[in-house]
mmCIF file of C-alpha atoms in Angstrom:
data_model
loop_
_atom_site.group_PDB
_atom_site.id
_atom_site.type_symbol
_atom_site.label_atom_id
_atom_site.label_comp_id
_atom_site.label_asym_id
_atom_site.label_seq_id
_atom_site.Cartn_x
_atom_site.Cartn_y
_atom_site.Cartn_z
ATOM 1 C CA UNK A 22 -103.579 -35.720 49.858
ATOM 2 C CA UNK A 23 -100.952 -37.373 51.854
ATOM 3 C CA UNK A 24 -97.593 -38.169 50.367
ATOM 4 C CA UNK A 25 -97.028 -41.136 53.217
ATOM 5 C CA UNK A 26 -97.244 -44.514 52.875
ATOM 6 C CA UNK A 27 -97.726 -46.983 56.036
ATOM 7 C CA UNK A 28 -95.456 -50.528 55.373
ATOM 8 C CA UNK A 29 -97.338 -52.361 58.153
ATOM 9 C CA UNK A 30 -95.164 -54.955 58.752
ATOM 10 C CA UNK A 31 -96.538 -56.735 61.501
ATOM 11 C CA UNK A 32 -97.538 -60.473 61.780
ATOM 12 C CA UNK A 33 -101.051 -59.930 63.809
ATOM 13 C CA UNK A 34 -104.208 -59.108 62.291
ATOM 14 C CA UNK A 35 -106.064 -57.362 64.928
ATOM 15 C CA UNK A 36 -102.769 -55.353 65.609
ATOM 16 C CA UNK A 37 -102.441 -54.412 62.275
ATOM 17 C CA UNK A 38 -106.335 -53.451 62.124
ATOM 18 C CA UNK A 39 -105.632 -51.486 64.644
ATOM 19 C CA UNK A 40 -102.495 -49.580 63.593
ATOM 20 C CA UNK A 41 -104.277 -49.007 60.126
ATOM 21 C CA UNK A 42 -107.262 -47.234 61.733
ATOM 22 C CA UNK A 43 -105.354 -44.920 63.905
ATOM 23 C CA UNK A 44 -102.978 -43.698 61.413
ATOM 24 C CA UNK A 45 -105.546 -43.820 58.584
ATOM 25 C CA UNK A 46 -105.973 -40.217 58.849
ATOM 26 C CA UNK A 47 -102.270 -39.123 57.725
ATOM 27 C CA UNK A 48 -101.896 -41.946 54.914
ATOM 28 C CA UNK A 49 -102.131 -42.180 51.130
ATOM 29 C CA UNK A 50 -102.130 -46.154 51.456
ATOM 30 C CA UNK A 51 -100.850 -49.033 53.366
ATOM 31 C CA UNK A 52 -98.405 -51.266 52.082
ATOM 32 C CA UNK A 53 -98.383 -55.092 53.322
ATOM 33 C CA UNK A 54 -96.270 -58.130 52.377
ATOM 34 C CA UNK A 55 -96.224 -61.772 52.833
ATOM 35 C CA UNK A 56 -95.098 -62.081 56.230
ATOM 36 C CA UNK A 57 -98.710 -60.559 57.361
ATOM 37 C CA UNK A 58 -100.586 -61.821 54.404
ATOM 38 C CA UNK A 59 -99.314 -65.640 55.229
ATOM 39 C CA UNK A 60 -99.822 -64.890 58.871
ATOM 40 C CA UNK A 61 -103.428 -63.664 58.769
ATOM 41 C CA UNK A 62 -104.763 -64.942 55.293
ATOM 42 C CA UNK A 63 -105.264 -62.953 52.063
ATOM 43 C CA UNK A 64 -108.776 -61.813 53.422
ATOM 44 C CA UNK A 65 -106.407 -59.147 55.639
ATOM 45 C CA UNK A 66 -106.213 -57.005 52.222
ATOM 46 C CA UNK A 67 -109.969 -56.625 51.796
ATOM 47 C CA UNK A 68 -110.372 -55.815 55.573
ATOM 48 C CA UNK A 69 -107.913 -53.062 54.910
ATOM 49 C CA UNK A 70 -108.673 -51.517 51.921
ATOM 50 C CA UNK A 71 -112.021 -50.605 53.615
ATOM 51 C CA UNK A 72 -109.756 -48.143 55.582
ATOM 52 C CA UNK A 73 -106.881 -47.168 52.911
ATOM 53 C CA UNK A 74 -105.766 -48.117 49.726
ATOM 54 C CA UNK A 75 -103.568 -51.697 49.702
ATOM 55 C CA UNK A 76 -100.833 -52.015 47.915
ATOM 56 C CA UNK A 77 -99.161 -55.686 47.732
ATOM 57 C CA UNK A 78 -95.866 -55.645 48.316
ATOM 58 C CA UNK A 79 -95.367 -59.385 46.725
ATOM 59 C CA UNK A 80 -92.135 -58.813 44.803
ATOM 60 C CA UNK A 81 -93.468 -61.060 42.327
ATOM 61 C CA UNK A 82 -90.434 -62.442 40.865
ATOM 62 C CA UNK A 83 -92.171 -65.795 38.645
ATOM 63 C CA UNK A 84 -92.628 -66.845 35.270
ATOM 64 C CA UNK A 85 -95.579 -64.907 33.486
ATOM 65 C CA UNK A 86 -98.366 -67.342 34.100
ATOM 66 C CA UNK A 87 -97.492 -67.617 37.681
ATOM 67 C CA UNK A 88 -97.285 -63.744 37.970
ATOM 68 C CA UNK A 89 -100.686 -63.189 36.243
ATOM 69 C CA UNK A 90 -102.208 -65.518 38.607
ATOM 70 C CA UNK A 91 -100.925 -63.766 41.452
ATOM 71 C CA UNK A 92 -102.027 -60.874 39.882
ATOM 72 C CA UNK A 93 -105.541 -62.162 39.476
ATOM 73 C CA UNK A 94 -105.798 -62.715 43.186
ATOM 74 C CA UNK A 95 -104.552 -59.774 44.267
ATOM 75 C CA UNK A 96 -106.949 -57.544 42.143
ATOM 76 C CA UNK A 97 -110.129 -59.894 43.415
ATOM 77 C CA UNK A 98 -109.339 -58.710 46.873
ATOM 78 C CA UNK A 99 -109.662 -55.177 46.105
ATOM 79 C CA UNK A 100 -106.037 -54.081 46.239
ATOM 80 C CA UNK A 101 -104.720 -50.554 44.802
ATOM 81 C CA UNK A 102 -101.466 -51.404 44.071
ATOM 82 C CA UNK A 103 -98.906 -54.550 43.555
ATOM 83 C CA UNK A 104 -95.164 -54.405 43.394
ATOM 84 C CA UNK A 105 -93.337 -56.491 41.297
ATOM 85 C CA UNK A 106 -89.691 -57.334 40.211
ATOM 86 C CA UNK A 107 -88.111 -56.837 36.823
ATOM 87 C CA UNK A 108 -85.226 -58.554 36.866
ATOM 88 C CA UNK A 109 -87.162 -61.483 35.620
ATOM 89 C CA UNK A 110 -87.492 -59.928 32.253
ATOM 90 C CA UNK A 111 -90.043 -57.981 30.055
ATOM 91 C CA UNK A 112 -92.612 -61.048 29.517
ATOM 92 C CA UNK A 113 -92.664 -61.659 33.517
ATOM 93 C CA UNK A 114 -93.849 -57.887 34.152
ATOM 94 C CA UNK A 115 -96.008 -57.688 31.294
ATOM 95 C CA UNK A 116 -97.787 -60.592 32.250
ATOM 96 C CA UNK A 117 -98.428 -58.399 35.263
ATOM 97 C CA UNK A 118 -99.649 -55.162 33.602
ATOM 98 C CA UNK A 119 -102.058 -56.906 31.190
ATOM 99 C CA UNK A 120 -103.760 -58.483 33.808
ATOM 100 C CA UNK A 121 -103.913 -55.402 36.446
ATOM 101 C CA UNK A 122 -106.946 -53.736 35.243
ATOM 102 C CA UNK A 123 -106.890 -50.901 37.761
ATOM 103 C CA UNK A 124 -104.213 -52.384 39.949
ATOM 104 C CA UNK A 125 -101.191 -49.655 39.798
ATOM 105 C CA UNK A 126 -98.359 -51.651 39.201
ATOM 106 C CA UNK A 127 -94.727 -50.741 40.852
ATOM 107 C CA UNK A 128 -91.687 -52.224 39.734
ATOM 108 C CA UNK A 129 -88.734 -52.523 42.181
ATOM 109 C CA UNK A 130 -85.707 -50.180 40.285
ATOM 110 C CA UNK A 131 -83.394 -50.500 43.073
ATOM 111 C CA UNK A 132 -83.420 -52.417 46.651
ATOM 112 C CA UNK A 133 -82.421 -50.734 50.063
ATOM 113 C CA UNK A 134 -80.396 -53.553 51.445
ATOM 114 C CA UNK A 135 -76.914 -53.962 51.077
ATOM 115 C CA UNK A 136 -77.000 -57.170 49.251
ATOM 116 C CA UNK A 137 -78.648 -55.323 46.371
ATOM 117 C CA UNK A 138 -75.508 -53.959 45.159
ATOM 118 C CA UNK A 139 -73.964 -57.107 44.323
ATOM 119 C CA UNK A 140 -76.069 -58.081 41.246
ATOM 120 C CA UNK A 141 -79.191 -55.542 41.219
ATOM 121 C CA UNK A 142 -78.046 -52.357 40.839
ATOM 122 C CA UNK A 143 -76.260 -53.210 37.642
ATOM 123 C CA UNK A 144 -79.617 -53.474 35.556
ATOM 124 C CA UNK A 145 -81.442 -50.662 37.477
ATOM 125 C CA UNK A 146 -81.526 -48.776 34.337
ATOM 126 C CA UNK A 147 -82.617 -51.682 32.404
ATOM 127 C CA UNK A 148 -85.632 -52.779 34.477
ATOM 128 C CA UNK A 149 -86.301 -49.029 34.725
ATOM 129 C CA UNK A 150 -86.541 -49.186 30.628
ATOM 130 C CA UNK A 151 -88.833 -52.607 31.227
ATOM 131 C CA UNK A 152 -91.208 -50.781 33.497
ATOM 132 C CA UNK A 153 -91.663 -48.091 31.057
ATOM 133 C CA UNK A 154 -91.736 -49.986 28.209
ATOM 134 C CA UNK A 155 -94.527 -52.603 29.751
ATOM 135 C CA UNK A 156 -96.559 -49.602 30.798
ATOM 136 C CA UNK A 157 -96.119 -50.077 34.736
ATOM 137 C CA UNK A 158 -97.564 -46.927 36.772
ATOM 138 C CA UNK A 159 -94.714 -46.566 38.834
ATOM 139 C CA UNK A 160 -91.303 -47.530 40.645
ATOM 140 C CA UNK A 161 -89.717 -48.586 43.750
ATOM 141 C CA UNK A 162 -86.672 -46.764 44.756
ATOM 142 C CA UNK A 163 -84.803 -46.352 47.805
ATOM 143 C CA UNK A 164 -84.632 -43.595 50.125
ATOM 144 C CA UNK A 165 -81.498 -44.750 51.984
ATOM 145 C CA UNK A 166 -79.340 -43.918 48.658
ATOM 146 C CA UNK A 167 -81.243 -40.079 47.670
ATOM 147 C CA UNK A 168 -78.211 -40.144 45.013
ATOM 148 C CA UNK A 169 -79.476 -43.306 43.509
ATOM 149 C CA UNK A 170 -83.266 -42.316 44.073
ATOM 150 C CA UNK A 171 -82.288 -38.885 41.642
ATOM 151 C CA UNK A 172 -80.438 -40.979 39.453
ATOM 152 C CA UNK A 173 -83.987 -43.271 38.902
ATOM 153 C CA UNK A 174 -86.245 -40.052 38.987
ATOM 154 C CA UNK A 175 -84.101 -38.504 35.742
ATOM 155 C CA UNK A 176 -84.395 -41.670 33.632
ATOM 156 C CA UNK A 177 -88.197 -42.441 34.941
ATOM 157 C CA UNK A 178 -89.915 -40.295 32.869
ATOM 158 C CA UNK A 179 -93.429 -39.490 34.766
ATOM 159 C CA UNK A 180 -93.458 -42.655 36.633
ATOM 160 C CA UNK A 181 -94.752 -41.801 40.165
ATOM 161 C CA UNK A 182 -92.028 -42.990 42.462
ATOM 162 C CA UNK A 183 -92.568 -44.677 46.012
ATOM 163 C CA UNK A 184 -89.736 -44.300 48.383
ATOM 164 C CA UNK A 185 -89.233 -46.933 51.283
ATOM 165 C CA UNK A 186 -86.563 -47.335 53.777
ATOM 166 C CA UNK A 187 -87.317 -43.776 55.447
ATOM 167 C CA UNK A 188 -87.177 -43.552 59.556
ATOM 168 C CA UNK A 189 -85.439 -46.922 61.124
ATOM 169 C CA UNK A 190 -83.610 -47.969 58.031
ATOM 170 C CA UNK A 191 -82.034 -44.268 57.879
ATOM 171 C CA UNK A 192 -83.781 -42.576 55.126
ATOM 172 C CA UNK A 193 -84.835 -39.294 55.261
ATOM 173 C CA UNK A 194 -88.406 -38.103 53.925
ATOM 174 C CA UNK A 195 -87.368 -34.620 52.833
ATOM 175 C CA UNK A 196 -84.156 -35.948 51.211
ATOM 176 C CA UNK A 197 -86.391 -38.621 49.493
ATOM 177 C CA UNK A 198 -88.882 -36.100 48.411
ATOM 178 C CA UNK A 199 -86.238 -33.434 47.565
ATOM 179 C CA UNK A 200 -84.212 -36.182 45.529
ATOM 180 C CA UNK A 201 -87.741 -37.136 43.062
ATOM 181 C CA UNK A 202 -89.803 -39.550 45.558
ATOM 182 C CA UNK A 203 -93.666 -38.872 44.977
ATOM 183 C CA UNK A 204 -94.241 -40.770 48.342
ATOM 184 C CA UNK A 205 -92.536 -42.182 50.976
ATOM 185 C CA UNK A 206 -92.890 -45.573 52.595
ATOM 186 C CA UNK A 207 -92.271 -45.968 56.310
ATOM 187 C CA UNK A 208 -92.786 -48.696 58.604
ATOM 188 C CA UNK A 209 -91.253 -49.229 62.128
ATOM 189 C CA UNK A 210 -91.012 -45.294 62.682
ATOM 190 C CA UNK A 211 -94.584 -45.653 63.041
ATOM 191 C CA UNK A 212 -95.760 -49.135 63.941
ATOM 192 C CA UNK A 213 -93.131 -49.511 66.660
ATOM 193 C CA UNK A 214 -93.901 -46.042 68.067
ATOM 194 C CA UNK A 215 -95.564 -45.814 71.331
ATOM 195 C CA UNK A 216 -98.489 -43.490 69.757
ATOM 196 C CA UNK A 217 -98.713 -44.745 65.858
ATOM 197 C CA UNK A 218 -101.169 -42.268 64.982
ATOM 198 C CA UNK A 219 -98.803 -39.236 66.419
ATOM 199 C CA UNK A 220 -95.828 -40.544 64.650
ATOM 200 C CA UNK A 221 -97.700 -41.196 61.162
ATOM 201 C CA UNK A 222 -99.217 -37.468 61.758
ATOM 202 C CA UNK A 223 -95.442 -35.871 62.514
ATOM 203 C CA UNK A 224 -94.202 -37.385 59.130
ATOM 204 C CA UNK A 225 -97.339 -36.068 57.585
ATOM 205 C CA UNK A 226 -96.854 -32.820 58.519
ATOM 206 C CA UNK A 227 -93.403 -32.890 57.501
ATOM 207 C CA UNK A 228 -94.129 -34.156 54.120
ATOM 208 C CA UNK A 229 -96.681 -31.187 53.934
ATOM 209 C CA UNK A 230 -94.079 -28.944 54.654
ATOM 210 C CA UNK A 231 -92.075 -29.615 51.924
ATOM 211 C CA UNK B 248 -87.177 -93.201 46.325
ATOM 212 C CA UNK B 249 -88.874 -91.443 43.683
ATOM 213 C CA UNK B 250 -86.884 -88.624 41.446
ATOM 214 C CA UNK B 251 -90.334 -87.111 40.756
ATOM 215 C CA UNK B 252 -91.920 -83.617 42.464
ATOM 216 C CA UNK B 253 -95.469 -82.560 41.661
ATOM 217 C CA UNK B 254 -95.905 -78.672 40.984
ATOM 218 C CA UNK B 255 -99.451 -78.236 42.314
ATOM 219 C CA UNK B 256 -100.272 -75.640 40.605
ATOM 220 C CA UNK B 257 -104.065 -75.861 40.916
ATOM 221 C CA UNK B 258 -105.985 -72.915 42.936
ATOM 222 C CA UNK B 259 -108.558 -74.944 44.681
ATOM 223 C CA UNK B 260 -107.992 -76.781 47.954
ATOM 224 C CA UNK B 261 -109.959 -79.943 47.417
ATOM 225 C CA UNK B 262 -108.683 -80.431 43.952
ATOM 226 C CA UNK B 263 -104.873 -80.361 45.400
ATOM 227 C CA UNK B 264 -105.854 -82.334 48.246
ATOM 228 C CA UNK B 265 -107.302 -84.824 46.045
ATOM 229 C CA UNK B 266 -104.449 -84.493 43.104
ATOM 230 C CA UNK B 267 -101.800 -84.849 45.843
ATOM 231 C CA UNK B 268 -103.376 -87.837 47.543
ATOM 232 C CA UNK B 269 -103.915 -89.897 44.367
ATOM 233 C CA UNK B 270 -100.355 -89.248 42.889
ATOM 234 C CA UNK B 271 -98.383 -89.562 46.098
ATOM 235 C CA UNK B 272 -96.965 -93.100 45.895
ATOM 236 C CA UNK B 273 -94.950 -91.722 42.583
ATOM 237 C CA UNK B 274 -93.607 -88.939 44.347
ATOM 238 C CA UNK B 275 -90.472 -87.542 46.454
ATOM 239 C CA UNK B 276 -92.144 -84.259 47.278
ATOM 240 C CA UNK B 277 -94.918 -81.819 46.046
ATOM 241 C CA UNK B 278 -94.149 -78.076 45.050
ATOM 242 C CA UNK B 279 -96.741 -75.471 45.761
ATOM 243 C CA UNK B 280 -96.332 -71.729 44.911
ATOM 244 C CA UNK B 281 -98.334 -68.373 45.887
ATOM 245 C CA UNK B 282 -101.368 -68.946 43.634
ATOM 246 C CA UNK B 283 -102.794 -71.604 45.430
ATOM 247 C CA UNK B 284 -101.425 -70.836 49.011
ATOM 248 C CA UNK B 285 -103.034 -67.124 48.849
ATOM 249 C CA UNK B 286 -106.578 -68.708 47.356
ATOM 250 C CA UNK B 287 -106.830 -71.595 50.129
ATOM 251 C CA UNK B 288 -104.329 -70.399 53.234
ATOM 252 C CA UNK B 289 -101.195 -70.920 54.129
ATOM 253 C CA UNK B 290 -102.779 -73.989 56.347
ATOM 254 C CA UNK B 291 -102.450 -76.052 52.775
ATOM 255 C CA UNK B 292 -98.909 -76.556 53.535
ATOM 256 C CA UNK B 293 -99.815 -78.307 56.900
ATOM 257 C CA UNK B 294 -102.288 -80.039 55.108
ATOM 258 C CA UNK B 295 -100.538 -81.505 51.954
ATOM 259 C CA UNK B 296 -97.334 -82.122 54.245
ATOM 260 C CA UNK B 297 -99.515 -85.029 55.924
ATOM 261 C CA UNK B 298 -99.194 -86.852 52.278
ATOM 262 C CA UNK B 299 -95.738 -85.580 50.845
ATOM 263 C CA UNK B 300 -93.181 -83.461 52.041
ATOM 264 C CA UNK B 301 -93.974 -79.864 50.591
ATOM 265 C CA UNK B 302 -91.792 -77.239 49.085
ATOM 266 C CA UNK B 303 -92.656 -73.617 49.059
ATOM 267 C CA UNK B 304 -92.141 -72.188 45.772
ATOM 268 C CA UNK B 305 -92.360 -68.631 46.805
ATOM 269 C CA UNK B 306 -89.480 -67.315 45.115
ATOM 270 C CA UNK B 307 -88.395 -65.164 48.005
ATOM 271 C CA UNK B 308 -86.620 -61.965 47.000
ATOM 272 C CA UNK B 309 -86.850 -59.439 49.842
ATOM 273 C CA UNK B 310 -84.399 -57.701 52.021
ATOM 274 C CA UNK B 311 -82.833 -59.488 54.876
ATOM 275 C CA UNK B 312 -85.439 -59.018 57.544
ATOM 276 C CA UNK B 313 -88.634 -59.802 55.652
ATOM 277 C CA UNK B 314 -86.870 -62.966 54.035
ATOM 278 C CA UNK B 315 -86.260 -64.327 57.568
ATOM 279 C CA UNK B 316 -89.891 -63.564 58.262
ATOM 280 C CA UNK B 317 -91.323 -65.717 55.523
ATOM 281 C CA UNK B 318 -89.086 -68.275 56.248
ATOM 282 C CA UNK B 319 -89.890 -68.688 59.591
ATOM 283 C CA UNK B 320 -93.616 -68.893 58.673
ATOM 284 C CA UNK B 321 -92.999 -71.740 56.175
ATOM 285 C CA UNK B 322 -90.962 -73.826 59.139
ATOM 286 C CA UNK B 323 -94.099 -73.426 61.556
ATOM 287 C CA UNK B 324 -96.083 -74.891 58.631
ATOM 288 C CA UNK B 325 -94.029 -78.159 58.818
ATOM 289 C CA UNK B 326 -92.650 -77.415 55.251
ATOM 290 C CA UNK B 327 -89.667 -79.547 53.748
ATOM 291 C CA UNK B 328 -88.336 -76.845 51.460
ATOM 292 C CA UNK B 329 -88.314 -73.232 50.418
ATOM 293 C CA UNK B 330 -87.329 -71.806 46.835
ATOM 294 C CA UNK B 331 -85.711 -68.567 46.925
ATOM 295 C CA UNK B 332 -84.003 -65.804 44.577
ATOM 296 C CA UNK B 333 -80.487 -65.002 44.913
ATOM 297 C CA UNK B 334 -79.995 -62.032 42.870
ATOM 298 C CA UNK B 335 -81.288 -60.277 45.652
ATOM 299 C CA UNK B 336 -77.630 -61.114 46.978
ATOM 300 C CA UNK B 337 -76.009 -62.756 49.682
ATOM 301 C CA UNK B 338 -77.185 -60.998 52.563
ATOM 302 C CA UNK B 339 -80.803 -62.050 51.298
ATOM 303 C CA UNK B 340 -80.005 -65.977 50.800
ATOM 304 C CA UNK B 341 -78.156 -66.065 53.927
ATOM 305 C CA UNK B 342 -81.026 -64.626 55.830
ATOM 306 C CA UNK B 343 -82.984 -67.564 54.662
ATOM 307 C CA UNK B 344 -80.623 -70.027 55.539
ATOM 308 C CA UNK B 345 -79.617 -69.216 58.961
ATOM 309 C CA UNK B 346 -83.494 -69.359 59.997
ATOM 310 C CA UNK B 347 -84.319 -72.324 57.785
ATOM 311 C CA UNK B 348 -83.774 -75.306 60.579
ATOM 312 C CA UNK B 349 -84.437 -78.552 58.817
ATOM 313 C CA UNK B 350 -86.186 -76.482 55.807
ATOM 314 C CA UNK B 351 -84.250 -77.365 52.464
ATOM 315 C CA UNK B 352 -83.481 -74.027 50.830
ATOM 316 C CA UNK B 353 -83.130 -74.026 47.360
ATOM 317 C CA UNK B 354 -81.701 -71.326 45.039
ATOM 318 C CA UNK B 355 -82.975 -70.481 41.465
ATOM 319 C CA UNK B 356 -79.929 -70.680 39.581
ATOM 320 C CA UNK B 357 -81.696 -69.985 36.330
ATOM 321 C CA UNK B 358 -85.486 -69.830 35.163
ATOM 322 C CA UNK B 359 -87.197 -71.534 32.230
ATOM 323 C CA UNK B 360 -88.950 -68.792 30.504
ATOM 324 C CA UNK B 361 -87.910 -66.367 27.627
ATOM 325 C CA UNK B 362 -87.666 -63.095 30.146
ATOM 326 C CA UNK B 363 -84.923 -65.068 32.325
ATOM 327 C CA UNK B 364 -82.279 -64.607 29.508
ATOM 328 C CA UNK B 365 -82.574 -60.841 29.772
ATOM 329 C CA UNK B 366 -80.985 -60.223 32.894
ATOM 330 C CA UNK B 367 -80.977 -63.325 34.940
ATOM 331 C CA UNK B 368 -78.708 -65.627 32.380
ATOM 332 C CA UNK B 369 -75.651 -63.190 33.134
ATOM 333 C CA UNK B 370 -75.726 -63.668 36.808
ATOM 334 C CA UNK B 371 -76.253 -67.744 37.020
ATOM 335 C CA UNK B 372 -72.526 -68.279 38.127
ATOM 336 C CA UNK B 373 -72.825 -65.637 40.401
ATOM 337 C CA UNK B 374 -76.073 -67.088 41.805
ATOM 338 C CA UNK B 375 -74.274 -70.311 42.239
ATOM 339 C CA UNK B 376 -71.921 -69.147 44.018
ATOM 340 C CA UNK B 377 -73.738 -66.965 46.298
ATOM 341 C CA UNK B 378 -76.053 -70.618 46.805
ATOM 342 C CA UNK B 379 -72.722 -72.377 47.592
ATOM 343 C CA UNK B 380 -71.089 -69.671 49.676
ATOM 344 C CA UNK B 381 -74.437 -69.086 52.093
ATOM 345 C CA UNK B 382 -74.710 -73.158 52.758
ATOM 346 C CA UNK B 383 -78.094 -73.513 50.794
ATOM 347 C CA UNK B 384 -78.856 -77.000 50.331
ATOM 348 C CA UNK B 385 -79.737 -76.611 46.695
ATOM 349 C CA UNK B 386 -80.637 -75.109 43.195
ATOM 350 C CA UNK B 387 -83.281 -74.911 40.641
ATOM 351 C CA UNK B 388 -82.171 -74.892 36.991
ATOM 352 C CA UNK B 389 -84.511 -75.357 33.975
ATOM 353 C CA UNK B 390 -85.158 -78.725 32.309
ATOM 354 C CA UNK B 391 -86.194 -76.451 29.211
ATOM 355 C CA UNK B 392 -82.323 -75.758 28.464
ATOM 356 C CA UNK B 393 -80.524 -78.839 29.288
ATOM 357 C CA UNK B 394 -77.154 -77.357 28.140
ATOM 358 C CA UNK B 395 -77.426 -74.496 30.861
ATOM 359 C CA UNK B 396 -78.600 -77.280 33.400
ATOM 360 C CA UNK B 397 -75.197 -79.268 32.402
ATOM 361 C CA UNK B 398 -73.043 -75.998 32.961
ATOM 362 C CA UNK B 399 -74.979 -75.393 36.288
ATOM 363 C CA UNK B 400 -74.562 -79.137 37.349
ATOM 364 C CA UNK B 401 -70.592 -78.411 36.447
ATOM 365 C CA UNK B 402 -70.371 -75.501 38.975
ATOM 366 C CA UNK B 403 -72.618 -76.621 41.382
ATOM 367 C CA UNK B 404 -70.398 -79.013 43.474
ATOM 368 C CA UNK B 405 -72.458 -81.496 45.486
ATOM 369 C CA UNK B 406 -75.705 -79.088 45.804
ATOM 370 C CA UNK B 407 -78.945 -81.036 44.692
ATOM 371 C CA UNK B 408 -80.267 -79.877 41.537
ATOM 372 C CA UNK B 409 -84.392 -79.732 41.030
ATOM 373 C CA UNK B 410 -85.256 -79.518 37.174
ATOM 374 C CA UNK B 411 -88.362 -77.434 36.690
ATOM 375 C CA UNK B 412 -90.188 -77.357 32.664
ATOM 376 C CA UNK B 413 -90.482 -80.976 32.273
ATOM 377 C CA UNK B 414 -93.532 -81.748 30.054
ATOM 378 C CA UNK B 415 -95.791 -78.708 29.112
ATOM 379 C CA UNK B 416 -92.953 -76.488 28.908
ATOM 380 C CA UNK B 417 -91.164 -78.775 26.600
ATOM 381 C CA UNK B 418 -88.082 -79.946 28.824
ATOM 382 C CA UNK B 419 -87.917 -83.798 28.700
ATOM 383 C CA UNK B 420 -87.493 -86.200 32.002
ATOM 384 C CA UNK B 421 -84.785 -88.208 30.612
ATOM 385 C CA UNK B 422 -82.537 -85.128 29.295
ATOM 386 C CA UNK B 423 -82.833 -83.460 32.594
ATOM 387 C CA UNK B 424 -81.523 -86.307 34.515
ATOM 388 C CA UNK B 425 -78.535 -87.029 32.433
ATOM 389 C CA UNK B 426 -77.706 -83.314 32.307
ATOM 390 C CA UNK B 427 -77.157 -83.079 35.853
ATOM 391 C CA UNK B 428 -80.649 -82.743 37.715
ATOM 392 C CA UNK B 429 -81.398 -84.813 40.635
ATOM 393 C CA UNK B 430 -84.930 -84.733 40.393
ATOM 394 C CA UNK B 431 -87.299 -83.023 38.488
ATOM 395 C CA UNK B 432 -90.621 -81.164 38.653
ATOM 396 C CA UNK B 433 -93.515 -81.363 36.423
ATOM 397 C CA UNK B 434 -97.023 -79.738 36.784
ATOM 398 C CA UNK B 435 -99.452 -79.371 33.987
ATOM 399 C CA UNK B 436 -98.615 -83.023 32.364
ATOM 400 C CA UNK B 437 -99.760 -84.783 35.771
ATOM 401 C CA UNK B 438 -102.441 -82.091 36.966
ATOM 402 C CA UNK B 439 -104.287 -81.732 33.891
ATOM 403 C CA UNK B 440 -103.930 -85.275 33.033
ATOM 404 C CA UNK B 441 -107.527 -87.119 32.980
ATOM 405 C CA UNK B 442 -105.763 -89.929 35.340
ATOM 406 C CA UNK B 443 -103.089 -87.999 37.468
ATOM 407 C CA UNK B 444 -101.928 -90.996 39.416
ATOM 408 C CA UNK B 445 -101.517 -92.828 35.665
ATOM 409 C CA UNK B 446 -99.263 -89.854 34.707
ATOM 410 C CA UNK B 447 -97.404 -89.607 37.495
ATOM 411 C CA UNK B 448 -96.515 -93.163 37.515
ATOM 412 C CA UNK B 449 -95.472 -93.261 33.591
ATOM 413 C CA UNK B 450 -92.980 -90.314 34.605
ATOM 414 C CA UNK B 451 -91.944 -91.849 37.856
ATOM 415 C CA UNK B 452 -91.066 -95.444 35.836
ATOM 416 C CA UNK B 453 -89.544 -93.446 33.217
ATOM 417 C CA UNK B 454 -87.040 -91.820 35.482
ATOM 418 C CA UNK B 455 -86.561 -95.145 37.374
ATOM 419 C CA UNK B 456 -85.410 -96.620 34.140
ATOM 420 C CA UNK B 457 -82.595 -94.112 33.476
#
């Protein structure tokens, strides 16, 4: 099984389907966000799901009732996973988990951009606790800060950790896995490569060799 | 000019257009969220904008580059405003403000659900500061907690404050305005009413009398 998740952050549906098809043999799953979904419509989730399991990176951060509605729509399109924020508190996360069915729920323990250190990073431990207590499946933790990823691994119990920020953002696949990530998320280094399949194959093989 | 914003949290496009048309004479703007947009497609924003200005309540909470992409899509559909989270830090909010063009950017100072007291409420003042320093147009502050709304009014300078939670969630229109809100956001009490136009008219007249 591959440890590689493709962050398919392109805006064009045809390009998205093309890259997904070519890279599929080397992927565990495909992560899509709002830019692609708002550009091409929510049916892109159904279409991509025929190729590989799809994780909707919607960073859901609303009141419980709205979180529930978003979760139900994501489920209805056959997605594999959903990514939510935990800073909104346990009731908001619980509303996702309780309505997730077979959807894997991933809570963002910490983000990878500079601004994440301003407020969010103070609450990483609280958010991991919320994720565990509400019964979420896994966590998102940054490959750009391996020492933080390692800290999150230590307090995460046996939750699955997905780690974005590998490649263009500076994170290293090997470092992320060694720090405790179960899977790494790679975007630009694959979808902007002249040969996306070859780029995915290489990262997949590097991950296999660890 | 009306002080009433309709939170159009229905899932069906036809129903949404029908309620918007009937209540329009009493509204300042219409707020839409992801449940409606994911169900009916992003073009609903263009369609509703022909009736009233539309505020996209997307609670944008991503890294700067993704925040920028979401903002650009919202702009391209002719929306009037966008609602973003501030807990992600100044760089994420700035990415929205700098790419907003004529879009009014509203930062969530505090949410109305119980879980908001868990982590977010500790950072209301930080988030208001981020909103002011990045040049956002306004803030979102809860009608369900008038004393908090009043506190936010005091530190908000001359930023416009929109206040959700009026009606079914327990907040009172008059109390919210007296505590410092410029506009109130009402959902279920209007769209679930047997006569949405009449419900909107009554709240509008109450607001006019303050």
